[in-house]
Coordinates of C-alpha atoms and ligand atoms in Angstrom, one line a residue:
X1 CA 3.4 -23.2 -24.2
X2 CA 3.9 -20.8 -21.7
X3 CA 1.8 -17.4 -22.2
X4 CA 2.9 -14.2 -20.2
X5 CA 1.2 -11.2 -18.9
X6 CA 2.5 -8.0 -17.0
X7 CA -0.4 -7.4 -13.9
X8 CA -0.5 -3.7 -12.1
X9 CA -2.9 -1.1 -10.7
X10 CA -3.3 1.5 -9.0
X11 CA -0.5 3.7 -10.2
X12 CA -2.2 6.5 -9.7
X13 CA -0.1 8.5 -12.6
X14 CA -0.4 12.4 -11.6
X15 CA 1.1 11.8 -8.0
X16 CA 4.7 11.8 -7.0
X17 CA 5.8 10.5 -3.7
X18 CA 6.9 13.2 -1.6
X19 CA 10.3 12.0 0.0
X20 CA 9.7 13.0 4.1
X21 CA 13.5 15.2 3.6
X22 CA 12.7 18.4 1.6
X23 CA 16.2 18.1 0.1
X24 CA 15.2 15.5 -2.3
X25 CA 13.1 16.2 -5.4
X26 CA 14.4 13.7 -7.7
X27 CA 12.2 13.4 -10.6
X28 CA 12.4 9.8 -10.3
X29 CA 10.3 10.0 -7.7
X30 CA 7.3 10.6 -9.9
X31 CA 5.0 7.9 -10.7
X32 CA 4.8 8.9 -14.8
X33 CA 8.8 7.7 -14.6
X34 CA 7.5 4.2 -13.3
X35 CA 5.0 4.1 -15.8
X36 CA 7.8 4.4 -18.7
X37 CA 9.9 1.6 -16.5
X38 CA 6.5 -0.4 -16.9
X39 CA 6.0 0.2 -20.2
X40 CA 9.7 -1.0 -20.7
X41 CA 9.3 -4.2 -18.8
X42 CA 6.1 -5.5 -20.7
X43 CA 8.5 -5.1 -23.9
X44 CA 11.6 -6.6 -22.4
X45 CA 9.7 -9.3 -21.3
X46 CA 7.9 -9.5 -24.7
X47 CA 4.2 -10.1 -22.9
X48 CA 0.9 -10.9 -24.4
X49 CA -0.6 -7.9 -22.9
X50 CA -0.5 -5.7 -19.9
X51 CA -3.5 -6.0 -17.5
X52 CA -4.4 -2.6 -15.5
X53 CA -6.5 -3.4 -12.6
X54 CA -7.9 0.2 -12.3
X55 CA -7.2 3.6 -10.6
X56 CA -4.2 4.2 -13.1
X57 CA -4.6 7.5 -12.9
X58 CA -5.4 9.9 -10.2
X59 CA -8.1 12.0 -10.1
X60 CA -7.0 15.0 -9.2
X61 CA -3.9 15.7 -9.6
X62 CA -2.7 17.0 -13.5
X63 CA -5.1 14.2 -15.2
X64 CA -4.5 16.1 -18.4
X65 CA -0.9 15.5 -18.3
X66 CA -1.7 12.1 -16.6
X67 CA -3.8 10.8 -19.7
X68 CA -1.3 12.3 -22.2
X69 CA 1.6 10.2 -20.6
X70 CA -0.5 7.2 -20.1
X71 CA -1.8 7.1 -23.9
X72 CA 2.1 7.6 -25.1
X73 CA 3.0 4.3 -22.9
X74 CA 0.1 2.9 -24.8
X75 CA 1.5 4.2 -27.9
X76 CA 4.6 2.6 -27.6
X77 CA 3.2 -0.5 -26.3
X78 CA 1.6 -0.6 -29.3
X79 CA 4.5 -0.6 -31.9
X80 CA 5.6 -4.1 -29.6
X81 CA 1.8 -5.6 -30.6
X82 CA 1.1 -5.8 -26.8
X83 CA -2.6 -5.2 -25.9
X84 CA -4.0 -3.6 -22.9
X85 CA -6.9 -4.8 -21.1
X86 CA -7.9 -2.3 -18.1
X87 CA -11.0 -2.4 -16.1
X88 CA -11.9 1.1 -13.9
X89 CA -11.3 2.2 -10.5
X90 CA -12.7 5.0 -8.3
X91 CA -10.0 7.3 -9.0
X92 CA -10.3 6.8 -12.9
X93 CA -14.2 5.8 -13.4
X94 CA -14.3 9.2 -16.3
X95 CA -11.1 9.7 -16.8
X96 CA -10.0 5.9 -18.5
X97 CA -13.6 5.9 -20.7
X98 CA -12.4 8.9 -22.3
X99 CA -9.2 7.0 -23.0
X100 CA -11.0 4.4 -25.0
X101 CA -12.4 6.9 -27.1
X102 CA -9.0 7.5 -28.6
X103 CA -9.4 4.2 -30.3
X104 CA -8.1 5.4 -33.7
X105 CA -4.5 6.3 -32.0
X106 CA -5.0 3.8 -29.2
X107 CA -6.1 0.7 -31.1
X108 CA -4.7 -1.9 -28.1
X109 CA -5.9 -0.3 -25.6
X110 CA -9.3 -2.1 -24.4
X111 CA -11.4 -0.8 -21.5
X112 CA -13.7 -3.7 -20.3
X113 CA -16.5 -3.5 -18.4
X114 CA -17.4 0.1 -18.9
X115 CA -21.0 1.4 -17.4
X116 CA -20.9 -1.0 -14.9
X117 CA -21.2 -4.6 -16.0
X118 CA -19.3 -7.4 -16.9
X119 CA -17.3 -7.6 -20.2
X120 CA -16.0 -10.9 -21.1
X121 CA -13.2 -10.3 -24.3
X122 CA -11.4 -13.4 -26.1
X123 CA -7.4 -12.2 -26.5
X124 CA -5.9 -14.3 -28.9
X125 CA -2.1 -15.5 -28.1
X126 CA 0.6 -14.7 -30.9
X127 CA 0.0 -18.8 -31.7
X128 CA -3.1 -18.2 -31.8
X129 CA -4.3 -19.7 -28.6
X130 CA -7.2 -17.5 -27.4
X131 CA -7.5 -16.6 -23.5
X132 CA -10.9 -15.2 -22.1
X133 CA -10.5 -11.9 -20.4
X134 CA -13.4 -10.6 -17.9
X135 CA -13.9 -7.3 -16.3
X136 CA -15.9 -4.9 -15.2
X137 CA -15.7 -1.2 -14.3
X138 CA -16.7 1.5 -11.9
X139 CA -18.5 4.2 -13.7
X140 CA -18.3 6.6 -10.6
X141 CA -16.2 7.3 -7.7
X142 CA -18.4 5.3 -5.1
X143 CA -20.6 2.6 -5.5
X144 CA -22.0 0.2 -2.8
X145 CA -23.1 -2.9 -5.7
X146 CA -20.9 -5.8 -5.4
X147 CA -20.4 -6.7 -8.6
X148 CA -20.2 -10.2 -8.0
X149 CA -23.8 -10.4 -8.3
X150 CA -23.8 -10.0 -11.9
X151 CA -21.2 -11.9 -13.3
X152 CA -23.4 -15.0 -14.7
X153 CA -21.1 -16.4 -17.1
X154 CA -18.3 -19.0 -16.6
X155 CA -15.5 -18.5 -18.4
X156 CA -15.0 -21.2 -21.5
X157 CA -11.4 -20.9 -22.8
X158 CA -8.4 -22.4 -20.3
X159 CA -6.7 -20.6 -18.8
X160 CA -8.9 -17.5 -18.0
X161 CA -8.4 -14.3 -16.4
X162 CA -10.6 -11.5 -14.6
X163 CA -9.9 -8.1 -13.5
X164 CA -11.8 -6.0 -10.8
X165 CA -11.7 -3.0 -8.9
X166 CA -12.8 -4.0 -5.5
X167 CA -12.5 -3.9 -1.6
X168 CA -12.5 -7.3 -1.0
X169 CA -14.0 -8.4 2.6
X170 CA -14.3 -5.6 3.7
X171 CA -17.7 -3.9 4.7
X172 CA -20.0 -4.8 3.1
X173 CA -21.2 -1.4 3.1
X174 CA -18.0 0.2 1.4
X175 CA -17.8 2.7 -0.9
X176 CA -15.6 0.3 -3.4
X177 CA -17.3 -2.4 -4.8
X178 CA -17.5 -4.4 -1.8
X179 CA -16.7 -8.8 -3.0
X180 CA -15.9 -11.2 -0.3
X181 CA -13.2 -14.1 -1.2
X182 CA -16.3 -16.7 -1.5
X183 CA -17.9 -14.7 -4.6
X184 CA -14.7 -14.8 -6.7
X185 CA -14.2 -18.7 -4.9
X186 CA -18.4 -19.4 -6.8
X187 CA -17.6 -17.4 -10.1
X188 CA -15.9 -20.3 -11.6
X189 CA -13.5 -18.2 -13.1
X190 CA -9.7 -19.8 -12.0
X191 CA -8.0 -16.1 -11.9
X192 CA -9.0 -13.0 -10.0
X193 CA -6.7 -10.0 -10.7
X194 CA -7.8 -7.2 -8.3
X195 CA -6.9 -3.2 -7.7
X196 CA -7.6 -0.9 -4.7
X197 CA -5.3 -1.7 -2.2
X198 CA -1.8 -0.7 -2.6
X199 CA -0.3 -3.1 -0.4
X200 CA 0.7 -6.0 -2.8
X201 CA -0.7 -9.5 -1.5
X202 CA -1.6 -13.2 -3.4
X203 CA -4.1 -13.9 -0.9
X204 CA -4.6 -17.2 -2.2
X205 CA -2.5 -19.1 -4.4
X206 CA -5.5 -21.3 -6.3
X207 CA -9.0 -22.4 -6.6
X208 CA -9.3 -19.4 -7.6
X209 CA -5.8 -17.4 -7.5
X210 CA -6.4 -14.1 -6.1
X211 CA -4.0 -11.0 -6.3
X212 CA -3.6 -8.1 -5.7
X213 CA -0.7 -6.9 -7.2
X214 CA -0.1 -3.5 -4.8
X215 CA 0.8 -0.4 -6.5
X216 CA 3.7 -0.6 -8.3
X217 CA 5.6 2.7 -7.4
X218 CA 5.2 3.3 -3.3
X219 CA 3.1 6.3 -2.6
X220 CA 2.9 6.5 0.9
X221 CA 4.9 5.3 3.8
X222 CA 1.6 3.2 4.5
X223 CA 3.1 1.5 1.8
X224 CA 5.7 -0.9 3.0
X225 CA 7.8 -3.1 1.4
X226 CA 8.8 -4.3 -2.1
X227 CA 6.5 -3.2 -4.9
X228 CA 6.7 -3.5 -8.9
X229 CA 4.2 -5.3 -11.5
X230 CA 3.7 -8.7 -11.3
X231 CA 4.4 -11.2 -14.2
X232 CA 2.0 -14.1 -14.3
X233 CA 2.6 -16.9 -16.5
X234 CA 0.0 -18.9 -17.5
X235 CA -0.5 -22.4 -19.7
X236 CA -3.9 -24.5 -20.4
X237 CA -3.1 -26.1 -17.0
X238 CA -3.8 -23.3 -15.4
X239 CA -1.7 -20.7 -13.6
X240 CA 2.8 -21.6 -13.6
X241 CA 3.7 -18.3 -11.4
X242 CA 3.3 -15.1 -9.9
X243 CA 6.4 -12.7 -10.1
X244 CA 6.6 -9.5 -8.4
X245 CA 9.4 -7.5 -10.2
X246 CA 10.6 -4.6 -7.8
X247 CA 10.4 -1.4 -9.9
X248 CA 9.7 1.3 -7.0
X249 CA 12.6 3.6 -6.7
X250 CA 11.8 4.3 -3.0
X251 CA 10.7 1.6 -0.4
X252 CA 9.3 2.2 2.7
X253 CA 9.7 -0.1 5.8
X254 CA 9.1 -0.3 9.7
X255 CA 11.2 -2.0 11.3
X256 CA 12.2 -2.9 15.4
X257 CA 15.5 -1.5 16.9
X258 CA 16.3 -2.3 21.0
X259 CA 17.8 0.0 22.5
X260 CA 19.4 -2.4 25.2
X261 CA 23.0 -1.9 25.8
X262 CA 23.2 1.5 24.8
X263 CA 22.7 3.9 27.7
X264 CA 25.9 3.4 28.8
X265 CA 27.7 3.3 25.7
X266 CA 29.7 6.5 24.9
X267 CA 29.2 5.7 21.2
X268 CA 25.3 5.4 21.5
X269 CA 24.9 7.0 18.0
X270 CA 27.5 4.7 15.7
X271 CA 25.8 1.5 17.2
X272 CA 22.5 2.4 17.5
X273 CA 23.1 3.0 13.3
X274 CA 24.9 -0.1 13.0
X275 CA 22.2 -1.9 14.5
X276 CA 19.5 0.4 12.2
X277 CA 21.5 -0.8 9.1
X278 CA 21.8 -4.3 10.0
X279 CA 18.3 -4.4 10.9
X280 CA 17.1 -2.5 7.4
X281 CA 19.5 -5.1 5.1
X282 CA 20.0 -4.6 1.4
X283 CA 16.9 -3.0 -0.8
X284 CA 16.6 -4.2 -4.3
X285 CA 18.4 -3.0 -7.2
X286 CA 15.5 -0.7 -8.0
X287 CA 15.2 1.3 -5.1
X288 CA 17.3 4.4 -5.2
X289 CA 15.5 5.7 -1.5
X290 CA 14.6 3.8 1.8
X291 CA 12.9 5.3 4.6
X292 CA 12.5 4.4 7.8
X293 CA 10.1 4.2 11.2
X294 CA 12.0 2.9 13.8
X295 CA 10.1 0.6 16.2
X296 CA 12.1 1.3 19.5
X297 CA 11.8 -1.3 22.2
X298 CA 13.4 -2.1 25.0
X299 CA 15.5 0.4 27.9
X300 CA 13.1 3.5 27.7
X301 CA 15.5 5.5 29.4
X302 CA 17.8 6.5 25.8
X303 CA 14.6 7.5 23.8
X304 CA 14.2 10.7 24.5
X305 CA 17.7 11.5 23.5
X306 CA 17.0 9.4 20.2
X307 CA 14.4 11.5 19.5
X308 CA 16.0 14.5 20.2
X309 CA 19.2 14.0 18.3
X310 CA 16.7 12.7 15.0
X311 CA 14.8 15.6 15.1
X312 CA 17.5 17.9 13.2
X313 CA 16.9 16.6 8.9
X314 CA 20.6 16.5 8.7
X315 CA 21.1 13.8 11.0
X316 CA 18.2 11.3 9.2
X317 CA 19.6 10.7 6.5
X318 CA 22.1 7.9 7.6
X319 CA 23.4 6.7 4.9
X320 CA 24.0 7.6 1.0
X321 CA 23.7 5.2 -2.3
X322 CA 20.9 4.1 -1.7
X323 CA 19.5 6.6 0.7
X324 CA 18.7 5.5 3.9
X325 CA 16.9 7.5 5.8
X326 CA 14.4 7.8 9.6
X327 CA 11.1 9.5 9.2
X328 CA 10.2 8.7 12.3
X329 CA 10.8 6.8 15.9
X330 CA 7.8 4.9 17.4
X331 CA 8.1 4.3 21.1
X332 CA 7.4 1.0 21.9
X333 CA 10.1 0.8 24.7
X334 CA 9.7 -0.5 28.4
X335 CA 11.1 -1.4 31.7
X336 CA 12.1 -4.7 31.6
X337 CA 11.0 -6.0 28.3
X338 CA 7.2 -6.0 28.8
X339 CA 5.6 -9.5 28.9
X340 CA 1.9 -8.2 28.2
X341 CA 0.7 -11.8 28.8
X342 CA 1.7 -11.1 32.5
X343 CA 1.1 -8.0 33.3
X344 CA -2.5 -7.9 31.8
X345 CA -3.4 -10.4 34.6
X346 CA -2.9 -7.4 37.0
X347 CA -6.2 -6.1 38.6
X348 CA -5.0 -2.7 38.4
X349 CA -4.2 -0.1 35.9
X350 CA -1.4 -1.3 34.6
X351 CA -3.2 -4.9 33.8
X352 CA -5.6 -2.5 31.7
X353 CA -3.4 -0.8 29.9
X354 CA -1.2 -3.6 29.2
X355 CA -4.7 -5.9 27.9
X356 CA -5.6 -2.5 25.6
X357 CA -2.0 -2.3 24.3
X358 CA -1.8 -6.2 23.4
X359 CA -5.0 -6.2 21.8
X360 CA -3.8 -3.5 19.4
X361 CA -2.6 -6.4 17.5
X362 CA -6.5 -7.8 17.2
X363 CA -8.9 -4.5 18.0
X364 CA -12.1 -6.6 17.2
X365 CA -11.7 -9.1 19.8
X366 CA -12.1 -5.4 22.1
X367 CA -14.9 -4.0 22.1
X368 CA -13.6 -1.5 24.5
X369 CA -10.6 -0.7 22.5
X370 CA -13.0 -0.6 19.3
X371 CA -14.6 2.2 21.3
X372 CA -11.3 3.9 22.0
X373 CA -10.2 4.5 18.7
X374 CA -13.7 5.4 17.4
X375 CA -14.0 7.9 20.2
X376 CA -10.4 8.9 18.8
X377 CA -11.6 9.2 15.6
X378 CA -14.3 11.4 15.8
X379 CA -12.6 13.2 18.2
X380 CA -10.1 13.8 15.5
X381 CA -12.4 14.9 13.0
X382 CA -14.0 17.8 15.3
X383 CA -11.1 18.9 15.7
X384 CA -10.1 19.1 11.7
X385 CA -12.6 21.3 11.0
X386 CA -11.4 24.3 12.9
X387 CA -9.6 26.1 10.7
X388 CA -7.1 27.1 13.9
X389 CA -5.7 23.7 13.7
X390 CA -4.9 23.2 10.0
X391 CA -1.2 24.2 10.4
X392 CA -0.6 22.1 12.9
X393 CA -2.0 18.9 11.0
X394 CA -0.1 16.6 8.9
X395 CA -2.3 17.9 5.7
X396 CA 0.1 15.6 2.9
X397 CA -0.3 12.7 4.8
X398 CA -4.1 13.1 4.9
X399 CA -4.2 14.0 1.1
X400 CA -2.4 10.8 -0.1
X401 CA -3.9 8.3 2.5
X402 CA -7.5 7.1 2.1
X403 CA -9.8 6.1 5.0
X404 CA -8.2 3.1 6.1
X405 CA -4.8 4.8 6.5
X406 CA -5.9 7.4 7.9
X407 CA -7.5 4.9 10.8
X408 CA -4.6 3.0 11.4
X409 CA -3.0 6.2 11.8
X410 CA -5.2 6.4 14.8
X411 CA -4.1 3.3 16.4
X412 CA -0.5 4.1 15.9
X413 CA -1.1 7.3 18.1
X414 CA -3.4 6.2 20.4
X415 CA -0.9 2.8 20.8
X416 CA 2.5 5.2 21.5
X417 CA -0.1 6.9 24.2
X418 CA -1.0 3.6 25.9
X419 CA 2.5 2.0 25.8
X420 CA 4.2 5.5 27.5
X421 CA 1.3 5.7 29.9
X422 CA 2.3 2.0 31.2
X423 CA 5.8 2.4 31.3
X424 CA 5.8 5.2 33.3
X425 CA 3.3 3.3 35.3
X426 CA 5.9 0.7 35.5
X427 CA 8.7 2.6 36.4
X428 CA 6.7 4.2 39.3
X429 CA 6.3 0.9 40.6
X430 CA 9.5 -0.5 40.1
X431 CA 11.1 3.2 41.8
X432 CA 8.5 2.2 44.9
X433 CA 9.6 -0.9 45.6
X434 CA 13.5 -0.3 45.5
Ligands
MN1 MN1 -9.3 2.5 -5.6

């Protein structure tokens, strides 16, 4: 026997994702709408209960309206007999114990964990089979305790499931629970279901399985690639499968365009979109929008005019049903096609801007480059607090991305600095030796 289960988190109900073209405000774009598909799917796909790995819904933005159209999901869940087990984030540490006290109306919805330590619960199967259920939840919007160092009890039932809120190896100073893979590897428990970071990921397949099943609706364009709820099946064996099911209607993705073979070409624009389309392939049924950065590599000498011509909104949305459509161009182009490996065995300038720009890729084997983006960093955040500038900042982007985004943000500018730096460099060179 076969026993299913529908795995999500951080939905972050309240937010919408803000399409980067001001022409489109389809309500489908809200999250509450992928919480209805959700719903819909853990009924379709008759499940023994949906699992909610925290931060379900946001904390600031319309939580009253957030909780009411969580709790009618939960509602309707209910009619179906499916049961909700949900352990606390950092976004919904108040907001998801006030949910359980609406136990009369919400009688499947179980909050485990709650205060701060573990809460092991026994579901019981519709044979009958009973499956122990472990969790534990934040009780504010930062803590530093790892809550690894609590959990004491194996579980006894087979299979077995456990649900966290957690920044897993990270720092071990963060702000999120911090839990490194080798504490959920000692717990004894087989299955680790995990929330916090959006970006859906199995980072290991057993001993014990641990996922992280992303958020299931695309919030930011930090956010790349497919994401939906995941539908694990388990037996007494132990785990039969992991399943993402793409529900996001809009999918971000970066991908890498040359720009060879174009300058000359009369019809620049038509191929360099062929080439954009080819590159992009087919979505998934679900996603209505697809946006996206444009690596550019290659003959430098066209991206300017790429840029130019992408700047008007008109021009970036290139195609219709789905929508596909540029946000931005990154310029990673160069003359020739750099080989880093060479050129960063140059004793001059351009052999250290080609090492900084190849260890982009791994910034703590630099400790000079760790200092760059540092520097960057805190350079950044003087300059945020003068009022002057607030205008001129990207103030949506900073609102939906959290700390880490906002640092790889960082690299991505400080890396378009370095690699237009050394091609110029290059092209110097190469224009002195004709
Ligand atoms: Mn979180």
């Amino acid at each position: 026997m076969n026993y299913k289960f529908l795995v999500t988190g951080d939905i972050h109900l309240g937010r919408r994702t803000v399409h980067p073209s001001e022409e489109i405000t389809d309500p489908d774009l809200s999250v509450s709408r992928s919480w209805q598909k959700l719903v819909d799917l853990a009924i379709e796909h008759e499940v023994e209960a949906l699992l909610l790995t925290g931060d379900v819904i946001d904390k600031e933005n319309a939580w009253f309206e957030a909780l009411h159209r969580l709790s009618t999901g939960l509602e309707k869940l209910n009619e179906h007999r499916i049961r909700v087990y949900a352990v606390a984030g950092n976004h919904d540490a108040l907001v998801l114990p006030q949910l359980s006290e609406m136990r009369d109306r919400l009688e499947n919805f179980n909050l485990l964990g709650r205060g701060q330590y573990w809460e092991v619960v026994r579901h019981i199967c519709r044979d009958g089979r009973e499956i122990e259920i472990a969790g534990w939840s934040f009780d504010k919007e930062h803590t530093k305790v790892n809550p690894m160092a609590e959990l004491n009890q194996e579980p006894s039932t087979s299979p077995a499931l456990a649900l966290l809120h957690t920044d897993l190896d990270g720092p071990s100073d963060s702000y999120y629970a911090p839990t490194t893979s080798r504490d959920l590897a000692d717990s004894g428990w087989p299955v680790w279901l995990l929330g916090h970071i959006h970006k859906p990921e199995q980072r290991q397949t057993q001993s014990p399985l641990i996922l992280y099943p992303g958020s299931p609706h695309a919030l930011h364009a930090n956010e790349t690639g497919s994401h939906g709820p995941w539908l694990l099946q388990v037996n007494t064996e132990g785990v039969i499968s992991t399943d993402q099911i793409p529900l996001s209607p809009i999918r971000y993705d970066e991908i890498e365009i040359s720009l060879d073979g174009l300058q000359d070409a009369d019809d620049w624009r038509s191929r360099f979109l062929t080439r954009v389309e080819e590159q992009a392939g087919h979505g998934n049924h679900s996603v209505n929008y697809r946006v996206i950065d444009l690596v550019c590599t290659g003959d430098p000498d066209l991206f300017e005019t790429i840029e130019k011509h992408f700047q008007e909104d008109s021009e970036r949305e290139i195609s219709r049903s789905p929508s596909l459509y540029i946000r931005r161009l990154i310029n990673r182009t160069g003359l020739p096609p750099a080989d880093l490996d060479h050129l960063a065995g140059k004793k001059d300038l351009i052999g250290i801007l080609a090492t900084l720009l190849k260890d982009f890729d791994h910034p703590e084997n630099n400790e000079s480059l760790r200092e760059l983006i540092q520097q960057t960093r805190l350079l950044k955040e003087k300059v945020m607090r003068y009022e002057t500038f607030k205008p001129v900042l990207d103030v949506t982007d900073e609102e939906t991305a959290g700390p880490v985004d906002a640092e790889e943000k960082i690299e991505e500018l400080l890396r378009e600095a370095v690699n237009e730096w050394l091609t110029e460099l290059r092209k110097q060179e190469i224009e002195s030796q004709k």
